[in-house]
PDB file of C-alpha atoms in Angstrom:
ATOM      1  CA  UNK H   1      21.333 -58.482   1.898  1.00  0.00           C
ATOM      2  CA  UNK H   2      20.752 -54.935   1.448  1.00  0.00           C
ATOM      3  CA  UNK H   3      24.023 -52.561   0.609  1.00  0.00           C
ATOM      4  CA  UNK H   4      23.096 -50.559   3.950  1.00  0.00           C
ATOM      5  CA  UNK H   5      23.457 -53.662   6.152  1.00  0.00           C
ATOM      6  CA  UNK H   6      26.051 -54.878   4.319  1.00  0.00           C
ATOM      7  CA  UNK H   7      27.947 -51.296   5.455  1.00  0.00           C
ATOM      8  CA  UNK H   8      26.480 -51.331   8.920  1.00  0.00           C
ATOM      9  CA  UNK H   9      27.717 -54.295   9.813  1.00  0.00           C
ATOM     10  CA  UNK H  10      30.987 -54.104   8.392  1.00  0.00           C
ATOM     11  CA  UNK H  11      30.936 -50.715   9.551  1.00  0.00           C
ATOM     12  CA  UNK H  12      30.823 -53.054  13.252  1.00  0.00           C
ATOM     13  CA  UNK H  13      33.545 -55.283  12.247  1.00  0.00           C
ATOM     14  CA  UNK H  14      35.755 -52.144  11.853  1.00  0.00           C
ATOM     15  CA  UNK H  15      35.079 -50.654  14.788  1.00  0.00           C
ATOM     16  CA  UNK H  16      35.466 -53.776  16.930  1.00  0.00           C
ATOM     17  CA  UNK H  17      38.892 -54.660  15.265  1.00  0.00           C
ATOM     18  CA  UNK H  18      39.992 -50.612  16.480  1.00  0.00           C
ATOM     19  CA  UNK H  19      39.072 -51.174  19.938  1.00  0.00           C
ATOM     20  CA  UNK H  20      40.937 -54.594  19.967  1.00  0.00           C
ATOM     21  CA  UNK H  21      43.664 -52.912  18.810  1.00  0.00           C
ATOM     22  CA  UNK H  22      43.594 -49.816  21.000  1.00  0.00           C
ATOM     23  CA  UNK H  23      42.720 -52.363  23.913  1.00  0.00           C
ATOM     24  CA  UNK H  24      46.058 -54.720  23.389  1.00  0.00           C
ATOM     25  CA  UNK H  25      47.868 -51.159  22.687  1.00  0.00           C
ATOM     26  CA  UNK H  26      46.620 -50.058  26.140  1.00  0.00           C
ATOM     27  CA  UNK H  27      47.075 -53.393  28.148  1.00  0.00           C
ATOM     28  CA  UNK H  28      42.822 -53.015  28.906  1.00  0.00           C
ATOM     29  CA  UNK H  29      41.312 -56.367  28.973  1.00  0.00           C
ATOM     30  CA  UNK H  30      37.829 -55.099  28.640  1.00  0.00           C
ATOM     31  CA  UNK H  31      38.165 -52.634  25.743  1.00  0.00           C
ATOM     32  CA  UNK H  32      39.629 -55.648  23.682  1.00  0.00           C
ATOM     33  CA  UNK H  33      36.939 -57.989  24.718  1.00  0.00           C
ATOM     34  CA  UNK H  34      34.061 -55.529  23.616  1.00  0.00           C
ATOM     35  CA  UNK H  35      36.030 -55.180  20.403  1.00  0.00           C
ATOM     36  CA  UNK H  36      36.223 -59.046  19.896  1.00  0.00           C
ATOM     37  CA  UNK H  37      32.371 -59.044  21.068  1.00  0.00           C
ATOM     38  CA  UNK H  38      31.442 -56.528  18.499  1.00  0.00           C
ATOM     39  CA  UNK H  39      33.311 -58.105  15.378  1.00  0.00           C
ATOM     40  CA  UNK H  40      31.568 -61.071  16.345  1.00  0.00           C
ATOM     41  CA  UNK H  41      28.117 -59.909  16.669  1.00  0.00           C
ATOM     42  CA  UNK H  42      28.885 -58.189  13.351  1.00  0.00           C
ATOM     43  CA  UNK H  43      30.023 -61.785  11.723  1.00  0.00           C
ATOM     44  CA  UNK H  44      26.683 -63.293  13.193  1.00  0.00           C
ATOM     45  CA  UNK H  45      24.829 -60.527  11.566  1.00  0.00           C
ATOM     46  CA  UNK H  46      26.326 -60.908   8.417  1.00  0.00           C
ATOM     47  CA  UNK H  47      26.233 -64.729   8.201  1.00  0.00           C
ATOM     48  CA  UNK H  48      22.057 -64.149   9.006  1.00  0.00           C
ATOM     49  CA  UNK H  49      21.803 -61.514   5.746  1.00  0.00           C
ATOM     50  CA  UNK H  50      23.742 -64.297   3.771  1.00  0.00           C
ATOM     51  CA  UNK H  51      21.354 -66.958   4.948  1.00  0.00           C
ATOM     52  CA  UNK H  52      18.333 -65.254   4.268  1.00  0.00           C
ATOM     53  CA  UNK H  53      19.978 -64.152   0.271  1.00  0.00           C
ATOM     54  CA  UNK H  54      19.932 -67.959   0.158  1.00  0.00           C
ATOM     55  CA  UNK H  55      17.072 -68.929   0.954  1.00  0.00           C
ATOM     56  CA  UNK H  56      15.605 -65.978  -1.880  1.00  0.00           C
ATOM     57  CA  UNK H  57      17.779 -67.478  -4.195  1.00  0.00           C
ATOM     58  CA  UNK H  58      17.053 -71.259  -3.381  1.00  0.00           C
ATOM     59  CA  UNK H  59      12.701 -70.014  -3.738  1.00  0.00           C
ATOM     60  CA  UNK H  60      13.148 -67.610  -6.499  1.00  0.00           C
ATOM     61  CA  UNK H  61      12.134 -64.571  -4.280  1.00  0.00           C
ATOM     62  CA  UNK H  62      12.781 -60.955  -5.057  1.00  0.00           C
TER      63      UNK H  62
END
């Protein structure tokens, strides 16, 4: 996984876990579901980029 992913899609997680918070803060069911959507497309992403470091690893790749 390249360092720029690696901050994009934590960058995500971040901003997914702020607009859960400012959703449960504001009583606005949608804002906190698009927060709980976006850390979660972030974790998919992420678990992807580990995958595919793996698979390098596992056939010696570059």
């Amino acid at each position: 996984m390249g360092l720029g992913d690696k901050i994009q899609n934590k960058a995500q997680e971040m901003a997914g876990k702020a607009k859960e918070a400012t959703g449960k803060a504001t009583n606005d069911p949608s804002l906190r579901a698009d927060g709980v959507k976006d850390q979660a497309e972030a974790r998919a992403k992420q678990a992807g980029e580990h995958a595919k470091d793996a698979a390098k690893d596992i056939t010696g790749q570059k």
